[in-house]
Amino acid sequence: MTDSYDVVVVGCGGAGAATTWWLARNGFRVLAIDRFDAHHTRGSSHGRERIVRLAYGDPVYVALAQESLRMWHELDASVDATLVRTVGGVDTGFSDELEQVARGCDWARVPYEWLDPDAARRAFPGLHFDGRALLQRDAGCVDAHFALDAFEQSAVADGAVIHRSETVTGISEQPASVAVTTDRGSYRGDSVVVTTGAWAAATIDGLAPLPPITVTREQVAFFRPRRAMSFPTFIDRRATSYYGLPTPTGLLKIGEHYTGPVVDPETYSADVEPRTWRRLLDWVRHNVPGVEPEPVDHSTCLYASGPDEDFVVDRQGRVTVGVGLGGHGFKFLPILGRRLAEIATGTPWTDNPFRFERGPRLAARSLHK
Ligand SMILES: Cc1cc2nc3c(=O)[nH]c(=O)nc-3n(C[C@H](O)[C@H](O)[C@H](O)COP(=O)(O)OP(=O)(O)OC[C@H]3O[C@@H](n4cnc5c(N)ncnc54)[C@H](O)[C@@H]3O)c2cc1C
């Protein structure tokens, strides 16, 4: 007997968990299926920390980030764990990019301050500043681990069903429904949401006009502060962009943005890539004097990015797609979850900027983190 649902969510990582959360809280019968167990480390949503910020150079993302941050704080207030830590965010680097970020903030009336290098050093002695910095005080860190738990536990409490360690092997549209086949059974939904991240191309496979999704393996390092001091989230925007944020365990997570090799999500190795690793440690030695230079830990994670670093959120027939979140999607999960749930249940996103067919909006790669 094939179980039937209003919506079947394929891939219950960050985007899938947020979509399942929004569907269940609005009374829809939802099944979410993921091939790995909870908190697996093969995709893009594992670990304990992600930057959440408003300061983007693109008004589309500023508006989405404002809505999402409001929803993160709401979710945070509804659970025991601390999901959001507000620590402020500084942007440094190429002046034209900083100006662009300032314009994005001005557009949305997001307050920010310019700090000259001396003022920046006084505010954040653990960081090196060789130019002015843009400080936005609402920025902070989301605890990715507890955020996924919050989405899933709230969804299950609202009646959602979540299957783990079950691989979807086929999705086919029927006249009045969608059939989803797995290595353990088959299910039917009035519609399906595909949020399979790095595996998007394999799972969508002609069901919708998916733009090319590039999968890169990114690596990060964790450093111990030399002494107790406050660190903001930070992004240094140059030819190679670096970012960092304080972890819930008192370390500093630092990484290069979008410099990893293109990999196959099925077969990639989680080993550190020596050349970029050395470059990262070298950058930290010169730019983050507040930490011990030798990292105490590292991890790898996948970016699955669309051709222009914009997300892919759209529907074709009964198939809704939410992929291409790249290296900056986690902060948007609550709002993307809501939009994907609405699109899958018949409420279109009128000014959706992430359609399958869309023109380029902003060229610069390092603008999105
Ligand atoms: C190193 C790093 C740092 C980052 N830092 C930030 C940050 O500071 N701020 C920020 O906003 N964002 C950040 N991001 C980006 C963010 O983490 C991702 O955009 C987001 O987690 C993507 O979520 P997802 O749901 O698309 O992918 P995933 O969480 O990978 O979910 C895809 C799921 O699909 C499942 N799946 C695939 N195929 C199948 C199948 N056939 N059957 C069943 N299940 C299947 C997989 O098991 C997986 O769980 C960072 C990403 C990385 C890698």
Short mmCIF file of C-alpha atoms and ligand atoms in Angstrom, two decimals:
data_model
loop_
_atom_site.label_atom_id
_atom_site.label_comp_id
_atom_site.label_asym_id
_atom_site.label_seq_id
_atom_site.Cartn_x
_atom_site.Cartn_y
_atom_site.Cartn_z
CA MET A 1 0.00 0.00 0.00
CA THR A 2 1.60 3.33 -1.07
CA ASP A 3 1.40 6.02 1.64
CA SER A 4 0.00 9.35 0.45
CA TYR A 5 0.88 12.86 1.57
CA ASP A 6 0.12 16.42 0.55
CA VAL A 7 3.84 17.02 -0.02
CA VAL A 8 6.88 14.74 -0.12
CA VAL A 9 10.18 16.52 0.61
CA VAL A 10 13.20 14.84 -0.98
CA GLY A 11 16.40 15.71 0.91
CA CYS A 12 16.04 16.72 4.57
CA GLY A 13 19.18 18.80 5.07
CA GLY A 14 18.91 22.52 5.85
CA ALA A 15 16.45 23.53 3.11
CA GLY A 16 14.40 20.32 3.39
CA ALA A 17 14.08 20.55 7.18
CA ALA A 18 12.97 24.21 6.98
CA THR A 19 10.41 23.38 4.28
CA THR A 20 9.06 20.43 6.28
CA TRP A 21 8.82 22.69 9.36
CA TRP A 22 6.73 25.29 7.49
CA LEU A 23 4.48 22.72 5.80
CA ALA A 24 3.73 20.89 9.07
CA ARG A 25 3.05 24.05 11.06
CA ASN A 26 0.48 24.99 8.40
CA GLY A 27 -1.32 21.69 8.70
CA PHE A 28 -0.08 19.89 5.59
CA ARG A 29 0.55 16.11 5.64
CA VAL A 30 4.26 15.97 4.87
CA LEU A 31 6.83 13.22 4.48
CA ALA A 32 10.54 14.16 4.36
CA ILE A 33 13.12 11.61 3.20
CA ASP A 34 16.90 11.79 3.59
CA ARG A 35 19.52 9.29 2.51
CA PHE A 36 21.76 9.87 5.53
CA ASP A 37 21.15 10.05 9.27
CA ALA A 38 20.58 13.31 11.15
CA HIS A 39 23.60 15.61 11.38
CA HIS A 40 25.55 13.66 8.78
CA THR A 41 28.66 15.42 7.48
CA ARG A 42 28.47 14.55 3.75
CA GLY A 43 26.50 17.62 2.64
CA SER A 44 26.35 21.36 3.40
CA SER A 45 24.49 21.86 6.68
CA HIS A 46 26.60 20.19 9.36
CA GLY A 47 28.58 21.79 12.17
CA ARG A 48 27.64 24.24 14.90
CA GLU A 49 27.91 27.70 13.36
CA ARG A 50 26.83 29.78 10.37
CA ILE A 51 26.99 33.53 9.84
CA VAL A 52 23.64 35.29 9.80
CA ARG A 53 23.81 38.86 8.58
CA LEU A 54 21.89 41.68 6.83
CA ALA A 55 24.80 43.48 5.12
CA TYR A 56 24.62 42.36 1.50
CA GLY A 57 25.39 44.39 -1.58
CA ASP A 58 22.23 43.12 -3.25
CA PRO A 59 18.86 44.50 -2.04
CA VAL A 60 17.14 41.19 -2.83
CA TYR A 61 19.32 39.42 -0.27
CA VAL A 62 19.11 42.27 2.27
CA ALA A 63 15.30 42.06 2.28
CA LEU A 64 15.33 38.26 2.52
CA ALA A 65 17.93 38.38 5.31
CA GLN A 66 15.80 40.85 7.31
CA GLU A 67 12.76 38.56 7.07
CA SER A 68 14.86 35.47 7.85
CA LEU A 69 16.61 37.01 10.86
CA ARG A 70 13.23 37.94 12.33
CA MET A 71 12.11 34.32 11.83
CA TRP A 72 15.35 32.95 13.39
CA HIS A 73 14.77 35.03 16.51
CA GLU A 74 11.17 33.79 16.66
CA LEU A 75 12.28 30.16 16.33
CA ASP A 76 15.02 30.77 18.89
CA ALA A 77 12.43 32.02 21.38
CA SER A 78 10.38 28.84 20.89
CA VAL A 79 13.14 26.33 21.77
CA ASP A 80 15.36 25.71 24.83
CA ALA A 81 18.65 25.69 22.90
CA THR A 82 20.31 29.00 21.94
CA LEU A 83 20.04 29.21 18.17
CA VAL A 84 21.15 32.79 17.52
CA ARG A 85 24.08 34.70 19.10
CA THR A 86 24.22 38.38 18.05
CA VAL A 87 27.92 39.39 17.96
CA GLY A 88 27.98 42.06 15.22
CA GLY A 89 29.59 41.72 11.79
CA VAL A 90 32.48 43.56 10.12
CA ASP A 91 33.21 43.73 6.40
CA THR A 92 36.65 44.75 5.16
CA GLY A 93 38.52 44.61 1.88
CA PHE A 94 38.01 46.07 -1.59
CA SER A 95 36.49 49.53 -1.25
CA ASP A 96 34.10 49.15 -4.20
CA GLU A 97 32.63 46.01 -2.66
CA LEU A 98 32.26 47.69 0.72
CA GLU A 99 30.53 50.62 -0.98
CA GLN A 100 28.19 48.15 -2.67
CA VAL A 101 27.37 46.57 0.71
CA ALA A 102 26.72 50.03 2.14
CA ARG A 103 24.34 50.79 -0.73
CA GLY A 104 22.51 47.52 -0.07
CA CYS A 105 22.10 48.51 3.57
CA ASP A 106 21.01 52.05 2.67
CA TRP A 107 18.37 50.63 0.32
CA ALA A 108 16.82 48.65 3.17
CA ARG A 109 17.55 51.21 5.92
CA VAL A 110 19.79 48.69 7.68
CA PRO A 111 21.91 50.65 10.19
CA TYR A 112 25.70 50.35 9.92
CA GLU A 113 28.81 52.30 10.88
CA TRP A 114 32.12 52.94 9.19
CA LEU A 115 35.06 52.32 11.51
CA ASP A 116 38.51 53.67 10.69
CA PRO A 117 41.34 51.17 11.35
CA ASP A 118 42.09 52.51 14.86
CA ALA A 119 38.47 52.41 15.95
CA ALA A 120 38.12 48.92 14.45
CA ARG A 121 41.19 47.67 16.32
CA ARG A 122 39.87 49.09 19.59
CA ALA A 123 36.50 47.42 19.03
CA PHE A 124 37.95 44.07 17.89
CA PRO A 125 41.59 43.76 19.07
CA GLY A 126 41.76 40.15 17.87
CA LEU A 127 41.57 41.20 14.23
CA HIS A 128 44.01 43.11 12.01
CA PHE A 129 42.64 46.09 10.08
CA ASP A 130 44.60 47.80 7.28
CA GLY A 131 41.65 49.86 6.08
CA ARG A 132 38.22 50.98 7.15
CA ALA A 133 35.55 48.47 8.18
CA LEU A 134 31.78 48.40 7.84
CA LEU A 135 30.17 47.33 11.12
CA GLN A 136 26.61 46.01 11.18
CA ARG A 137 25.53 45.19 14.73
CA ASP A 138 22.59 42.82 14.07
CA ALA A 139 24.85 40.15 12.56
CA GLY A 140 25.61 36.98 14.45
CA CYS A 141 25.85 33.22 14.39
CA VAL A 142 23.21 30.54 14.03
CA ASP A 143 23.90 27.19 15.68
CA ALA A 144 23.40 24.95 12.63
CA HIS A 145 23.16 21.73 14.64
CA PHE A 146 20.41 22.94 16.96
CA ALA A 147 18.66 24.80 14.14
CA LEU A 148 18.19 21.54 12.21
CA ASP A 149 16.92 19.91 15.40
CA ALA A 150 14.50 22.78 15.99
CA PHE A 151 13.05 22.55 12.48
CA GLU A 152 12.68 18.77 12.64
CA GLN A 153 11.38 18.47 16.20
CA SER A 154 8.82 21.20 15.62
CA ALA A 155 7.76 19.57 12.32
CA VAL A 156 7.35 16.13 13.91
CA ALA A 157 5.40 17.68 16.79
CA ASP A 158 3.07 19.13 14.12
CA GLY A 159 2.60 15.70 12.52
CA ALA A 160 5.37 15.50 9.91
CA VAL A 161 6.95 12.12 9.12
CA ILE A 162 10.73 12.03 8.57
CA HIS A 163 12.50 9.00 7.10
CA ARG A 164 16.27 8.84 7.44
CA SER A 165 18.91 6.61 5.82
CA GLU A 166 16.48 6.07 2.93
CA THR A 167 17.58 7.02 -0.59
CA VAL A 168 15.15 8.37 -3.17
CA THR A 169 15.81 6.51 -6.40
CA GLY A 170 13.04 7.93 -8.58
CA ILE A 171 10.52 10.78 -8.87
CA SER A 172 7.81 10.59 -11.52
CA GLU A 173 4.88 12.85 -12.23
CA GLN A 174 1.49 11.14 -12.55
CA PRO A 175 -1.71 12.73 -13.87
CA ALA A 176 -2.91 13.78 -10.40
CA SER A 177 0.08 13.21 -8.14
CA VAL A 178 3.82 12.53 -7.91
CA ALA A 179 5.27 9.08 -7.22
CA VAL A 180 8.46 8.93 -5.16
CA THR A 181 10.38 5.66 -5.11
CA THR A 182 13.13 4.86 -2.62
CA ASP A 183 15.40 1.96 -1.76
CA ARG A 184 12.81 1.04 0.88
CA GLY A 185 9.39 1.81 -0.57
CA SER A 186 7.21 4.08 -2.64
CA TYR A 187 5.12 7.11 -1.68
CA ARG A 188 2.70 9.49 -3.33
CA GLY A 189 2.29 13.22 -2.90
CA ASP A 190 0.11 15.90 -4.45
CA SER A 191 3.46 17.59 -5.01
CA VAL A 192 7.14 17.09 -4.26
CA VAL A 193 9.85 19.49 -3.06
CA VAL A 194 13.41 18.59 -4.10
CA THR A 195 16.04 20.02 -1.72
CA THR A 196 18.95 17.67 -2.37
CA GLY A 197 21.73 20.28 -2.36
CA ALA A 198 24.91 18.87 -3.91
CA TRP A 199 22.93 15.94 -5.34
CA ALA A 200 20.42 18.21 -7.14
CA ALA A 201 21.42 17.33 -10.70
CA ALA A 202 21.17 13.58 -10.04
CA THR A 203 17.79 13.76 -8.27
CA ILE A 204 16.10 16.33 -10.51
CA ASP A 205 17.41 14.71 -13.69
CA GLY A 206 15.21 16.37 -16.36
CA LEU A 207 12.17 16.85 -14.11
CA ALA A 208 12.76 20.62 -14.29
CA PRO A 209 15.05 23.02 -16.27
CA LEU A 210 17.75 23.16 -13.59
CA PRO A 211 20.65 25.54 -14.31
CA PRO A 212 24.09 23.94 -13.87
CA ILE A 213 24.93 23.40 -10.17
CA THR A 214 28.66 23.42 -9.32
CA VAL A 215 29.69 21.39 -6.28
CA THR A 216 32.89 22.44 -4.52
CA ARG A 217 34.52 21.04 -1.41
CA GLU A 218 35.33 23.84 1.04
CA GLN A 219 37.48 23.51 4.15
CA VAL A 220 37.51 25.47 7.38
CA ALA A 221 39.82 25.62 10.39
CA PHE A 222 39.09 26.21 14.08
CA PHE A 223 41.43 28.32 16.21
CA ARG A 224 41.72 28.95 19.95
CA PRO A 225 41.74 32.62 21.04
CA ARG A 226 44.95 33.65 22.82
CA ARG A 227 42.84 35.13 25.64
CA ALA A 228 39.20 35.95 26.35
CA MET A 229 38.06 38.59 23.84
CA SER A 230 34.98 39.27 21.72
CA PHE A 231 35.05 38.46 18.04
CA PRO A 232 32.42 39.57 15.52
CA THR A 233 31.56 37.66 12.38
CA PHE A 234 33.89 38.97 9.70
CA ILE A 235 34.28 38.92 5.92
CA ASP A 236 37.40 40.16 4.19
CA ARG A 237 36.46 40.82 0.55
CA ARG A 238 39.46 40.62 -1.77
CA ALA A 239 40.62 38.47 -4.68
CA THR A 240 40.42 35.57 -2.24
CA SER A 241 37.76 36.26 0.38
CA TYR A 242 38.06 35.06 3.96
CA TYR A 243 35.40 34.84 6.62
CA GLY A 244 35.25 33.95 10.28
CA LEU A 245 32.91 33.64 13.21
CA PRO A 246 33.04 32.67 16.89
CA THR A 247 31.82 29.15 17.69
CA PRO A 248 29.50 28.21 20.59
CA THR A 249 32.48 26.32 22.08
CA GLY A 250 34.73 29.42 22.32
CA LEU A 251 36.81 28.84 19.19
CA LEU A 252 37.03 30.88 15.99
CA LYS A 253 36.01 29.22 12.71
CA ILE A 254 37.81 30.66 9.68
CA GLY A 255 37.67 29.71 6.03
CA GLU A 256 38.30 30.82 2.48
CA HIS A 257 35.15 31.50 0.50
CA TYR A 258 34.60 29.56 -2.69
CA THR A 259 38.15 28.36 -3.36
CA GLY A 260 37.57 24.61 -3.10
CA PRO A 261 37.96 22.08 -5.94
CA VAL A 262 34.93 20.93 -7.94
CA VAL A 263 34.02 17.48 -6.64
CA ASP A 264 31.51 14.65 -7.08
CA PRO A 265 29.35 14.51 -3.90
CA GLU A 266 29.28 10.71 -4.16
CA THR A 267 33.03 10.18 -4.06
CA TYR A 268 34.79 13.25 -2.67
CA SER A 269 37.46 12.93 0.02
CA ALA A 270 37.16 14.95 3.23
CA ASP A 271 40.94 15.26 3.51
CA VAL A 272 42.44 18.74 3.75
CA GLU A 273 43.80 20.24 0.51
CA PRO A 274 47.40 21.20 1.46
CA ARG A 275 47.99 24.27 -0.78
CA THR A 276 44.86 26.21 0.20
CA TRP A 277 45.25 24.97 3.80
CA ARG A 278 48.70 26.54 4.04
CA ARG A 279 47.34 29.71 2.44
CA LEU A 280 44.54 29.86 5.02
CA LEU A 281 46.93 29.42 7.95
CA ASP A 282 49.19 32.08 6.47
CA TRP A 283 46.28 34.52 6.16
CA VAL A 284 45.21 33.86 9.75
CA ARG A 285 48.76 34.39 11.03
CA HIS A 286 48.78 37.89 9.46
CA ASN A 287 45.19 38.95 9.92
CA VAL A 288 43.89 37.38 13.14
CA PRO A 289 46.49 38.12 15.81
CA GLY A 290 43.96 37.25 18.53
CA VAL A 291 44.19 33.48 17.97
CA GLU A 292 46.88 30.84 18.40
CA PRO A 293 48.28 30.30 14.87
CA GLU A 294 47.99 26.51 14.96
CA PRO A 295 44.38 25.34 14.38
CA VAL A 296 42.86 22.87 16.84
CA ASP A 297 40.43 21.31 14.36
CA HIS A 298 39.15 21.42 10.79
CA SER A 299 36.19 20.27 8.70
CA THR A 300 35.09 20.08 5.12
CA CYS A 301 31.67 20.85 3.67
CA LEU A 302 30.11 21.22 0.22
CA TYR A 303 28.97 24.33 -1.62
CA ALA A 304 26.35 23.56 -4.27
CA SER A 305 26.15 26.77 -6.25
CA GLY A 306 24.10 28.00 -9.18
CA PRO A 307 25.84 29.70 -12.12
CA ASP A 308 25.60 33.17 -10.57
CA GLU A 309 25.67 32.22 -6.87
CA ASP A 310 21.94 32.94 -6.76
CA PHE A 311 19.65 30.26 -5.36
CA VAL A 312 17.33 28.16 -7.56
CA VAL A 313 13.77 28.24 -6.19
CA ASP A 314 11.01 27.46 -8.65
CA ARG A 315 8.32 24.98 -9.68
CA GLN A 316 7.64 22.94 -12.83
CA GLY A 317 4.44 20.91 -12.83
CA ARG A 318 4.17 19.23 -9.43
CA VAL A 319 7.92 19.49 -8.77
CA THR A 320 9.21 22.39 -6.63
CA VAL A 321 12.97 22.83 -6.45
CA GLY A 322 15.04 24.55 -3.75
CA VAL A 323 18.77 24.13 -4.45
CA GLY A 324 21.94 26.07 -5.26
CA LEU A 325 22.27 27.60 -1.77
CA GLY A 326 26.01 27.73 -2.20
CA GLY A 327 28.10 29.14 0.62
CA HIS A 328 25.50 31.57 1.94
CA GLY A 329 22.15 29.78 2.16
CA PHE A 330 21.89 28.80 5.82
CA LYS A 331 20.93 32.24 7.08
CA PHE A 332 17.94 32.23 4.69
CA LEU A 333 16.55 28.80 5.64
CA PRO A 334 13.45 29.98 7.54
CA ILE A 335 12.28 32.26 4.73
CA LEU A 336 13.27 29.81 1.97
CA GLY A 337 11.44 27.04 3.86
CA ARG A 338 8.32 29.19 3.93
CA ARG A 339 8.59 30.15 0.25
CA LEU A 340 9.21 26.54 -0.89
CA ALA A 341 6.27 25.28 1.19
CA GLU A 342 3.99 27.98 -0.25
CA ILE A 343 5.08 27.34 -3.86
CA ALA A 344 4.58 23.57 -3.42
CA THR A 345 1.06 24.09 -2.05
CA GLY A 346 -0.09 26.51 -4.70
CA THR A 347 0.86 30.00 -3.46
CA PRO A 348 3.28 31.46 -6.05
CA TRP A 349 6.17 33.73 -5.00
CA THR A 350 5.18 36.76 -7.12
CA ASP A 351 8.55 38.57 -7.31
CA ASN A 352 10.64 35.42 -7.05
CA PRO A 353 14.23 36.36 -8.03
CA PHE A 354 15.44 32.75 -8.16
CA ARG A 355 13.44 31.28 -11.06
CA PHE A 356 14.90 28.64 -13.39
CA GLU A 357 14.94 31.24 -16.20
CA ARG A 358 16.50 34.42 -14.82
CA GLY A 359 18.87 37.10 -16.03
CA PRO A 360 22.17 37.90 -14.26
CA ARG A 361 21.64 40.41 -11.43
CA LEU A 362 25.07 40.93 -9.93
CA ALA A 363 28.41 39.81 -11.36
CA ALA A 364 30.86 39.91 -8.47
CA ARG A 365 31.44 36.40 -7.02
CA SER A 366 32.74 37.30 -3.59
CA LEU A 367 29.78 39.42 -2.65
CA HIS A 368 27.73 36.57 -1.18
CA LYS A 369 28.67 34.99 2.14
C1 LIG B 1 32.11 25.53 4.84
C2 LIG B 1 30.76 26.18 4.71
C3 LIG B 1 30.50 27.34 5.41
C4 LIG B 1 29.26 27.97 5.27
N1 LIG B 1 29.03 29.12 5.96
C5 LIG B 1 27.82 29.71 5.85
C6 LIG B 1 27.53 30.87 6.64
O1 LIG B 1 28.37 31.31 7.44
N2 LIG B 1 26.31 31.44 6.50
C7 LIG B 1 25.34 30.94 5.64
O2 LIG B 1 24.26 31.53 5.54
N3 LIG B 1 25.59 29.83 4.89
C8 LIG B 1 26.79 29.22 4.99
N4 LIG B 1 27.05 28.08 4.27
C9 LIG B 1 26.05 27.61 3.31
C10 LIG B 1 24.98 26.72 3.91
O3 LIG B 1 25.49 25.90 4.92
C11 LIG B 1 24.32 25.93 2.78
O4 LIG B 1 23.91 26.82 1.76
C12 LIG B 1 23.09 25.13 3.25
O5 LIG B 1 23.42 24.39 4.38
C13 LIG B 1 22.62 24.24 2.11
O6 LIG B 1 21.58 23.40 2.58
P1 LIG B 1 20.91 22.34 1.59
O7 LIG B 1 19.67 21.89 2.28
O8 LIG B 1 20.80 22.91 0.22
O9 LIG B 1 21.99 21.15 1.47
P2 LIG B 1 22.18 19.89 2.44
O10 LIG B 1 22.04 20.28 3.86
O11 LIG B 1 23.42 19.22 2.00
O12 LIG B 1 20.89 18.97 2.13
C14 LIG B 1 20.77 18.14 1.01
C15 LIG B 1 20.24 16.81 1.56
O13 LIG B 1 19.78 16.01 0.48
C16 LIG B 1 19.98 14.65 0.85
N5 LIG B 1 19.90 13.83 -0.36
C17 LIG B 1 20.66 13.96 -1.48
N6 LIG B 1 20.30 13.02 -2.39
C18 LIG B 1 19.27 12.30 -1.82
C19 LIG B 1 18.47 11.19 -2.26
N7 LIG B 1 18.63 10.63 -3.47
N8 LIG B 1 17.55 10.68 -1.42
C20 LIG B 1 17.34 11.24 -0.18
N9 LIG B 1 18.08 12.31 0.30
C21 LIG B 1 19.01 12.81 -0.52
C22 LIG B 1 21.38 14.66 1.50
O14 LIG B 1 21.58 13.56 2.33
C23 LIG B 1 21.34 15.99 2.27
O15 LIG B 1 20.98 15.82 3.63
C24 LIG B 1 28.27 27.42 4.40
C25 LIG B 1 28.51 26.22 3.72
C26 LIG B 1 29.74 25.59 3.87
C27 LIG B 1 29.98 24.35 3.11
#
